[in-house]
Short mmCIF file of C-alpha atoms and ligand atoms in Angstrom, two decimals:
data_model
loop_
_atom_site.label_atom_id
_atom_site.label_comp_id
_atom_site.label_asym_id
_atom_site.label_seq_id
_atom_site.Cartn_x
_atom_site.Cartn_y
_atom_site.Cartn_z
CA MET A 1 -7.47 -15.45 -29.05
CA ARG A 2 -10.95 -15.92 -28.56
CA ILE A 3 -12.67 -19.13 -28.92
CA SER A 4 -15.08 -18.77 -31.84
CA ASP A 5 -15.60 -22.82 -32.50
CA PRO A 6 -18.51 -23.92 -29.77
CA SER A 7 -17.12 -27.14 -29.25
CA ARG A 8 -13.73 -25.88 -28.18
CA TYR A 9 -15.52 -23.53 -26.00
CA ARG A 10 -17.43 -26.06 -24.21
CA ARG A 11 -14.07 -28.19 -23.93
CA THR A 12 -12.53 -25.39 -22.59
CA PHE A 13 -15.43 -24.40 -20.04
CA LEU A 14 -15.69 -27.77 -18.60
CA LYS A 15 -11.92 -27.63 -17.91
CA SER A 16 -12.55 -24.47 -16.29
CA LEU A 17 -15.01 -25.91 -14.18
CA GLY A 18 -12.44 -28.57 -13.26
CA ALA A 19 -10.13 -25.56 -12.25
CA THR A 20 -12.84 -24.22 -9.78
CA ALA A 21 -13.25 -27.75 -8.31
CA ALA A 22 -9.41 -28.10 -8.03
CA TRP A 23 -9.27 -24.78 -6.46
CA LEU A 24 -12.06 -25.54 -4.00
CA THR A 25 -10.24 -29.00 -2.62
CA LEU A 26 -7.07 -26.92 -2.13
CA GLY A 27 -9.20 -25.01 -0.03
CA ARG A 28 -7.19 -22.53 2.04
CA LEU A 29 -3.94 -24.37 2.14
CA GLY A 30 -0.84 -22.17 1.61
CA HIS A 31 1.23 -24.37 -0.91
CA ALA A 32 1.43 -22.99 -4.42
CA ALA A 33 -1.19 -25.10 -6.30
CA GLU A 34 -0.15 -27.21 -9.06
CA PRO A 35 -2.41 -27.05 -12.25
CA THR A 36 -4.77 -30.12 -12.42
CA PRO A 37 -3.68 -33.15 -13.79
CA ASP A 38 -5.31 -32.26 -17.53
CA GLY A 39 -3.15 -29.07 -17.11
CA THR A 40 -5.94 -26.50 -16.47
CA PRO A 41 -5.04 -23.49 -14.18
CA ALA A 42 -5.95 -23.79 -10.47
CA THR A 43 -4.94 -20.62 -9.78
CA LEU A 44 -5.27 -16.72 -10.98
CA ARG A 45 -1.64 -16.59 -12.01
CA GLN A 46 -1.47 -19.92 -13.71
CA ALA A 47 -4.62 -19.05 -15.64
CA ALA A 48 -3.58 -15.53 -16.61
CA GLY A 49 -0.32 -17.35 -18.57
CA PRO A 50 2.53 -15.65 -20.14
CA GLY A 51 2.00 -12.18 -21.34
CA LEU A 52 -0.36 -11.01 -18.49
CA LEU A 53 0.37 -10.15 -14.83
CA VAL A 54 -2.53 -10.49 -12.18
CA GLY A 55 -1.66 -8.59 -9.28
CA ALA A 56 -3.15 -7.41 -6.11
CA GLY A 57 -2.73 -4.51 -3.72
CA VAL A 58 -1.71 -5.27 -0.71
CA MET A 59 -0.07 -3.54 3.05
CA SER A 60 2.55 -5.22 4.30
CA ARG A 61 1.23 -6.62 6.98
CA GLN A 62 -1.35 -8.55 5.13
CA LEU A 63 1.51 -10.77 4.07
CA ASP A 64 2.47 -11.94 7.45
CA ASP A 65 -1.30 -13.38 8.03
CA PRO A 66 -1.01 -16.95 8.15
CA GLN A 67 -4.12 -17.51 5.93
CA LEU A 68 -3.81 -14.41 3.55
CA GLY A 69 -0.37 -14.53 2.91
CA PRO A 70 -0.19 -17.88 1.32
CA LEU A 71 -3.21 -17.04 -0.90
CA VAL A 72 -1.62 -14.02 -2.11
CA ALA A 73 1.57 -16.18 -2.98
CA ARG A 74 -0.37 -18.87 -4.55
CA GLU A 75 -2.66 -16.55 -6.46
CA PHE A 76 -1.23 -13.28 -7.60
CA ASN A 77 2.33 -13.02 -9.53
CA CYS A 78 2.58 -9.17 -9.24
CA LEU A 79 1.75 -6.82 -6.20
CA THR A 80 1.29 -3.15 -5.88
CA ALA A 81 1.89 -1.42 -2.56
CA GLU A 82 -1.61 -0.36 -1.58
CA ASN A 83 -0.19 2.78 0.26
CA GLU A 84 3.16 2.15 1.65
CA MET A 85 5.29 3.55 -1.43
CA LYS A 86 3.43 6.69 -1.90
CA PRO A 87 5.21 9.99 -1.35
CA LEU A 88 3.93 10.60 2.35
CA SER A 89 5.00 6.79 3.53
CA VAL A 90 8.71 6.85 2.02
CA GLN A 91 9.57 10.41 2.67
CA PRO A 92 7.26 11.43 5.59
CA GLU A 93 9.70 14.51 6.60
CA LYS A 94 11.96 16.34 4.30
CA GLY A 95 15.18 14.15 4.04
CA ARG A 96 13.95 11.41 6.22
CA PHE A 97 13.06 8.11 4.13
CA ASP A 98 11.33 5.28 5.68
CA TYR A 99 11.21 2.25 3.51
CA GLY A 100 10.50 -0.36 6.33
CA PRO A 101 7.17 -1.70 5.08
CA ALA A 102 7.58 -1.32 1.62
CA ASP A 103 10.98 -3.38 1.87
CA ARG A 104 8.98 -6.10 3.67
CA ILE A 105 6.54 -6.28 0.32
CA VAL A 106 9.68 -6.53 -1.57
CA GLU A 107 11.01 -9.23 0.45
CA PHE A 108 8.02 -11.27 -0.02
CA VAL A 109 7.84 -10.40 -3.82
CA GLU A 110 11.38 -11.84 -4.16
CA LYS A 111 10.61 -14.83 -2.15
CA HIS A 112 7.82 -16.14 -4.10
CA GLU A 113 8.94 -14.64 -7.71
CA MET A 114 6.54 -12.27 -8.06
CA LYS A 115 6.69 -8.87 -9.68
CA LEU A 116 6.36 -5.34 -7.93
CA VAL A 117 4.64 -2.23 -9.08
CA GLY A 118 6.03 1.11 -7.58
CA HIS A 119 2.77 3.16 -6.72
CA ASN A 120 3.25 6.49 -7.01
CA LEU A 121 6.11 9.19 -7.39
CA CYS A 122 3.78 12.33 -7.37
CA TRP A 123 0.19 12.59 -6.59
CA HIS A 124 -1.81 15.30 -4.90
CA GLN A 125 -3.10 13.01 -2.12
CA GLN A 126 -1.02 11.19 0.43
CA SER A 127 2.18 13.43 -0.45
CA PRO A 128 4.08 15.67 2.30
CA PRO A 129 2.78 19.26 1.86
CA TRP A 130 6.31 20.46 2.00
CA MET A 131 7.04 19.01 -1.30
CA TYR A 132 5.14 21.65 -3.39
CA GLN A 133 4.11 24.40 -0.63
CA ASP A 134 5.43 26.58 2.07
CA ASP A 135 4.29 26.67 5.61
CA ALA A 136 1.64 29.16 4.86
CA GLY A 137 0.27 26.67 2.15
CA ASN A 138 1.48 28.87 -0.64
CA PRO A 139 3.49 27.20 -3.68
CA LEU A 140 7.39 26.86 -3.46
CA PRO A 141 9.00 28.78 -5.97
CA ARG A 142 9.58 26.52 -9.16
CA GLU A 143 13.12 25.69 -8.73
CA GLN A 144 12.93 24.78 -4.85
CA ALA A 145 9.81 22.23 -6.04
CA LEU A 146 11.68 20.76 -8.66
CA VAL A 147 14.65 20.19 -6.39
CA ASN A 148 12.23 18.45 -3.83
CA LEU A 149 10.75 16.53 -6.62
CA ARG A 150 13.87 15.36 -7.89
CA ALA A 151 15.09 14.37 -4.65
CA HIS A 152 12.29 12.34 -4.00
CA ILE A 153 12.77 10.88 -7.41
CA ASP A 154 16.19 10.10 -7.15
CA THR A 155 16.10 8.80 -3.81
CA VAL A 156 13.15 6.61 -3.83
CA VAL A 157 13.70 5.16 -7.57
CA GLY A 158 17.27 4.66 -6.72
CA HIS A 159 16.26 2.61 -3.94
CA PHE A 160 13.85 0.46 -5.30
CA LYS A 161 16.10 0.05 -8.72
CA GLY A 162 16.11 -3.46 -10.01
CA LYS A 163 13.05 -4.24 -7.65
CA VAL A 164 10.06 -2.92 -9.26
CA ILE A 165 9.12 -3.44 -13.05
CA GLY A 166 7.71 -0.36 -13.18
CA TRP A 167 6.17 3.32 -11.43
CA ASP A 168 3.16 4.87 -11.52
CA VAL A 169 5.04 8.16 -11.93
CA VAL A 170 2.15 10.41 -11.89
CA ASN A 171 -1.17 9.63 -10.29
CA GLU A 172 -4.41 11.49 -11.14
CA ALA A 173 -3.29 14.57 -12.70
CA ILE A 174 -6.11 15.09 -15.15
CA SER A 175 -9.27 17.19 -14.20
CA ASP A 176 -12.81 15.67 -13.96
CA LYS A 177 -14.08 19.12 -14.91
CA GLY A 178 -15.50 19.12 -18.42
CA GLY A 179 -13.15 21.62 -20.55
CA GLU A 180 -10.26 21.67 -18.04
CA TYR A 181 -7.12 19.70 -19.06
CA LEU A 182 -4.74 19.30 -16.12
CA ARG A 183 -6.28 19.02 -12.00
CA ASP A 184 -5.39 21.90 -9.93
CA THR A 185 -2.70 20.59 -7.61
CA PRO A 186 0.06 21.66 -5.27
CA ALA A 187 2.68 20.31 -7.64
CA ARG A 188 1.22 21.89 -10.84
CA ARG A 189 0.79 25.33 -8.89
CA ALA A 190 4.44 25.35 -7.85
CA LEU A 191 5.87 23.75 -11.22
CA GLY A 192 3.39 24.65 -14.05
CA ASP A 193 2.01 22.03 -16.17
CA ASP A 194 5.32 20.36 -16.85
CA TYR A 195 5.78 18.73 -13.62
CA ILE A 196 4.32 15.71 -15.22
CA ALA A 197 7.13 15.38 -17.98
CA LYS A 198 9.34 16.25 -15.17
CA ALA A 199 8.52 13.58 -13.17
CA PHE A 200 8.90 10.90 -16.12
CA GLU A 201 12.48 12.47 -17.14
CA PHE A 202 13.90 12.34 -13.28
CA ALA A 203 12.62 8.69 -13.01
CA ARG A 204 14.02 7.36 -16.37
CA ALA A 205 17.11 9.19 -15.23
CA VAL A 206 17.45 6.95 -12.32
CA ASP A 207 16.28 3.63 -13.58
CA PRO A 208 16.08 3.59 -17.16
CA ASP A 209 14.97 -0.19 -16.98
CA ALA A 210 11.62 0.52 -14.86
CA GLN A 211 8.30 1.03 -17.06
CA LEU A 212 6.72 4.31 -16.71
CA TYR A 213 3.23 4.75 -16.33
CA TYR A 214 0.53 7.31 -16.08
CA ASN A 215 -2.20 6.29 -13.90
CA ASP A 216 -5.62 7.77 -13.37
CA TYR A 217 -9.59 6.76 -12.58
CA SER A 218 -12.22 7.00 -15.06
CA ASN A 219 -9.96 7.47 -18.05
CA GLU A 220 -11.90 4.99 -19.64
CA ASN A 221 -14.77 7.60 -20.01
CA PRO A 222 -14.75 9.57 -23.28
CA ASP A 223 -13.82 12.79 -21.91
CA LYS A 224 -10.99 12.12 -19.59
CA ARG A 225 -9.87 9.39 -22.10
CA GLN A 226 -9.57 12.43 -24.39
CA LYS A 227 -7.41 14.21 -22.21
CA THR A 228 -5.22 11.29 -21.35
CA LEU A 229 -4.37 10.66 -24.89
CA ARG A 230 -3.41 14.43 -25.38
CA LEU A 231 -1.05 13.76 -22.47
CA ILE A 232 0.34 11.07 -24.00
CA ARG A 233 0.92 12.70 -27.29
CA GLU A 234 2.22 15.85 -25.51
CA LEU A 235 4.72 13.62 -23.43
CA LYS A 236 5.86 11.75 -26.51
CA ASP A 237 6.11 15.02 -28.77
CA LYS A 238 8.70 16.14 -26.14
CA GLY A 239 10.71 12.63 -26.40
CA VAL A 240 9.38 11.80 -22.92
CA ARG A 241 9.12 8.25 -22.49
CA ILE A 242 5.71 6.61 -21.26
CA ASP A 243 5.53 2.78 -21.50
CA ALA A 244 1.66 2.42 -20.13
CA VAL A 245 -1.56 3.99 -19.24
CA GLY A 246 -3.11 2.62 -15.80
CA LEU A 247 -6.51 2.46 -15.75
CA GLN A 248 -7.69 2.17 -12.21
CA CYS A 249 -11.16 0.65 -12.81
CA HIS A 250 -12.87 1.28 -9.57
CA PHE A 251 -16.17 0.23 -11.11
CA GLN A 252 -19.64 0.07 -9.50
CA THR A 253 -22.25 -2.33 -10.29
CA LYS A 254 -24.83 0.38 -10.88
CA TYR A 255 -22.96 1.48 -14.25
CA PRO A 256 -22.51 -2.03 -16.22
CA ASP A 257 -21.75 -0.29 -19.22
CA ALA A 258 -18.10 0.22 -17.99
CA PRO A 259 -16.57 -2.94 -19.31
CA ARG A 260 -18.12 -1.58 -23.09
CA ILE A 261 -16.43 1.74 -22.20
CA LEU A 262 -13.26 0.24 -21.32
CA ASN A 263 -12.90 -1.93 -24.37
CA GLU A 264 -12.88 1.45 -26.65
CA ALA A 265 -10.73 2.91 -24.28
CA VAL A 266 -8.16 0.23 -24.49
CA ALA A 267 -8.31 0.22 -28.52
CA ALA A 268 -7.86 3.87 -28.31
CA TYR A 269 -4.77 3.82 -26.02
CA ALA A 270 -3.31 0.82 -28.06
CA ALA A 271 -3.42 2.79 -31.01
CA GLU A 272 -1.34 5.60 -29.26
CA GLY A 273 1.22 3.39 -29.21
CA VAL A 274 1.17 2.50 -25.03
CA LYS A 275 0.46 -0.68 -23.14
CA VAL A 276 -2.63 -0.76 -21.04
CA MET A 277 -3.00 -1.91 -17.23
CA LEU A 278 -5.87 -2.39 -15.11
CA THR A 279 -4.41 -1.24 -11.74
CA GLU A 280 -6.80 -0.93 -9.17
CA LEU A 281 -9.86 -3.01 -10.27
CA ASP A 282 -12.67 -3.40 -7.63
CA VAL A 283 -16.51 -3.34 -8.20
CA ASP A 284 -18.42 -1.62 -5.90
CA VAL A 285 -21.89 -3.08 -4.93
CA LEU A 286 -23.01 -0.47 -2.31
CA PRO A 287 -25.15 2.89 -2.96
CA ARG A 288 -23.27 5.99 -3.21
CA ALA A 289 -23.28 9.36 -4.74
CA THR A 290 -19.83 9.78 -5.75
CA GLY A 291 -18.36 8.49 -9.16
CA GLY A 292 -14.36 7.74 -9.81
CA ALA A 293 -12.29 7.31 -7.18
CA GLU A 294 -10.92 11.05 -5.56
CA VAL A 295 -9.84 9.92 -2.43
CA GLY A 296 -10.28 13.39 -0.91
CA THR A 297 -14.39 13.19 -1.83
CA ARG A 298 -16.17 12.09 1.28
CA GLU A 299 -19.88 11.26 1.79
CA ARG A 300 -20.81 11.46 5.51
CA THR A 301 -23.67 9.08 5.42
CA GLY A 302 -24.85 6.21 3.48
CA SER A 303 -26.79 2.99 3.70
CA ASN A 304 -25.41 -0.21 4.61
CA PRO A 305 -27.46 -3.10 3.16
CA TYR A 306 -25.05 -6.13 3.05
CA LYS A 307 -23.69 -5.86 6.78
CA ASP A 308 -24.26 -9.42 7.38
CA ARG A 309 -23.87 -10.87 3.94
CA LEU A 310 -23.79 -10.25 0.34
CA PRO A 311 -27.08 -11.69 -1.14
CA ALA A 312 -26.67 -14.16 -3.82
CA ASP A 313 -28.23 -12.36 -6.79
CA VAL A 314 -26.01 -9.49 -6.14
CA ALA A 315 -22.87 -11.47 -5.68
CA ARG A 316 -23.96 -13.07 -9.26
CA ILE A 317 -24.25 -9.69 -11.04
CA GLN A 318 -20.73 -8.29 -9.30
CA ALA A 319 -19.32 -12.07 -11.10
CA GLY A 320 -20.88 -11.19 -14.20
CA TYR A 321 -19.58 -7.84 -14.06
CA TYR A 322 -16.04 -9.20 -13.42
CA ALA A 323 -16.63 -11.71 -16.31
CA ASN A 324 -17.19 -8.69 -18.59
CA VAL A 325 -14.16 -6.78 -17.51
CA ILE A 326 -11.99 -9.95 -17.92
CA ARG A 327 -13.36 -10.55 -21.53
CA VAL A 328 -11.89 -7.23 -22.31
CA VAL A 329 -8.38 -7.97 -21.14
CA ARG A 330 -8.53 -11.04 -22.98
CA GLN A 331 -9.57 -9.33 -26.08
CA HIS A 332 -6.49 -7.29 -26.30
CA PRO A 333 -3.34 -9.55 -25.72
CA GLY A 334 -0.23 -7.94 -25.90
CA VAL A 335 -1.66 -4.52 -25.26
CA VAL A 336 -3.18 -5.21 -21.84
CA THR A 337 -0.29 -6.52 -19.82
CA ARG A 338 -1.59 -6.61 -16.23
CA VAL A 339 -4.89 -6.70 -14.30
CA THR A 340 -4.27 -5.94 -10.55
CA PHE A 341 -7.26 -5.91 -7.87
CA TRP A 342 -7.32 -3.64 -5.13
CA GLY A 343 -7.26 -5.72 -2.35
CA THR A 344 -7.36 -9.67 -1.99
CA HIS A 345 -10.64 -10.62 0.45
CA ASP A 346 -13.57 -8.13 0.85
CA GLY A 347 -12.38 -6.83 4.30
CA THR A 348 -9.41 -5.65 2.93
CA SER A 349 -10.96 -3.18 0.49
CA TRP A 350 -10.81 0.48 0.70
CA LEU A 351 -14.36 0.80 -0.34
CA ASN A 352 -15.37 -0.24 3.04
CA ASP A 353 -14.12 3.05 4.19
CA TRP A 354 -14.70 5.49 0.91
CA PRO A 355 -16.52 7.27 0.25
CA VAL A 356 -18.65 6.38 3.41
CA ARG A 357 -16.62 5.60 6.32
CA GLY A 358 -17.34 2.25 8.21
CA ARG A 359 -19.61 0.33 5.67
CA THR A 360 -19.45 -3.40 4.87
CA ASN A 361 -18.59 -3.55 1.17
CA HIS A 362 -18.07 -6.76 -0.92
CA ALA A 363 -16.06 -5.53 -3.70
CA LEU A 364 -13.14 -8.20 -4.18
CA LEU A 365 -12.80 -11.97 -5.27
CA TRP A 366 -13.02 -13.31 -1.57
CA ASP A 367 -15.18 -13.21 1.23
CA ARG A 368 -14.05 -11.98 4.64
CA ASP A 369 -13.37 -15.80 5.56
CA LEU A 370 -11.37 -16.00 2.32
CA LYS A 371 -13.89 -18.27 0.65
CA PRO A 372 -13.97 -17.67 -3.05
CA LYS A 373 -16.77 -15.93 -3.98
CA PRO A 374 -18.81 -16.23 -7.39
CA ALA A 375 -16.73 -13.18 -8.62
CA TYR A 376 -13.39 -15.33 -8.19
CA GLY A 377 -14.93 -18.26 -10.14
CA ALA A 378 -15.70 -15.51 -13.13
CA VAL A 379 -12.35 -14.14 -13.26
CA LEU A 380 -10.59 -17.55 -13.04
CA LYS A 381 -12.80 -19.06 -16.23
CA GLY A 382 -12.42 -15.47 -17.91
CA LEU A 383 -8.68 -15.98 -17.63
CA THR A 384 -8.60 -19.68 -18.72
CA VAL A 385 -11.41 -20.05 -21.66
CA SER A 386 -9.22 -17.40 -23.45
CA LEU A 387 -5.82 -19.01 -23.23
CA GLU A 388 -5.06 -20.98 -26.30
CA PRO A 389 -3.96 -24.38 -25.59
CA ASN A 390 -0.19 -23.77 -26.43
CA ARG A 391 0.10 -20.89 -24.15
CA ARG A 392 -0.94 -22.78 -21.19
CA PRO A 393 1.22 -22.46 -18.33
C1 XIL B 401 -6.30 4.12 -1.42
C2 XIL B 401 -5.77 3.25 -0.30
O1 XIL B 401 -6.47 1.74 -0.83
C3 XIL B 401 -6.49 3.85 0.81
O2 XIL B 401 -6.25 2.62 1.75
C4 XIL B 401 -5.97 4.87 1.34
O3 XIL B 401 -6.58 5.44 2.55
C5 XIL B 401 -6.31 5.74 0.11
O4 XIL B 401 -5.77 5.56 -0.82
N1 XIL B 401 -6.73 5.91 -6.50
C6 XIL B 401 -5.51 5.42 -5.85
C7 XIL B 401 -5.11 4.68 -4.77
O5 XIL B 401 -4.25 5.44 -6.78
O6 XIL B 401 -3.88 4.95 -4.11
C8 XIL B 401 -5.94 4.58 -3.82
O7 XIL B 401 -5.68 4.07 -2.77
C9 XIL B 401 -7.69 4.73 -4.33
C10 XIL B 401 -7.71 5.64 -5.51
#
């Protein structure tokens, strides 16, 4: 897959420059871009080619934006609901299901021949407390919590059956603490350690054709990677099907080593017999103390150095970072089967409000005017140069 012949690399590189030029001439127009006349991809979804989905996390209202909606349809072939399929969104009260916003995403995906990923079925955040706790906050008896988990999964997976390609069945179950395997969560307190296996079994029973994922942050790092490998082995030993591990990949420019660590992690997961997906990729450029991506962790203050614009040198560093990540993706064809960015333009990124509220972050591929950043060019090129000619779309 990798291009070792330098003259071929040069040819492909020149073509990818052509791709960038073609994109620029298309500007912000909404129509589906055709490849350039010489067949060079002009959009991320064209550059990804067969065997790799390229996605974005979105909120339904963004799809109705006259500029952003067409950009999403043109560039991506897979969406994840950033919030609107989480347990709290789809079942805010016991027995009351609300699919309105999520169904809007389904409609968009069908119209534009894209795929949809379900995110998520079981998580310690953005889940209604009654699912695993009584009014006083004590864990429910196991049987009761099991009924709630099963009812949620039966109903929600049933609703989206045939509409999603797969589910993040359990999100962030592994502990960040050294020496501790599973995280202390309401679901685990009520159900015990096998809540994870139960969630996977329930989901499989309802929609056997949907892929089943375990999703987490920082699980490329050695400590969490070992625990995740243990979880995958334990599930498989019990006969529980797990198809892929999702690596959120909320990166920071201040940790330039992460792509190298990611490369090792992908190889380790592949050896365990699961596919790997980069599920929430972004590259934070602002200073912060918090590592990982625990949404419950907050920093009260933090500097906001790029309020007006992202300096060119920082944009370049970020582009190089993205290039390194995409290189890893392309080094594992058939193993890494999806890369999803956690948002579209910089204004949509959750990192404007996490871990410090109200900052101006620049973590994604387009700026707030929907102009492609150097990071976009790096990703397009990284996807393109690694495609063999006969795999070009
Ligand atoms: C985030 C969303 O992006 C925010 O809009 C929301 O306020 C909190 O959740 N890990 C996950 C995602 O699995 O669901 C989180 O998304 C980010 C961290």
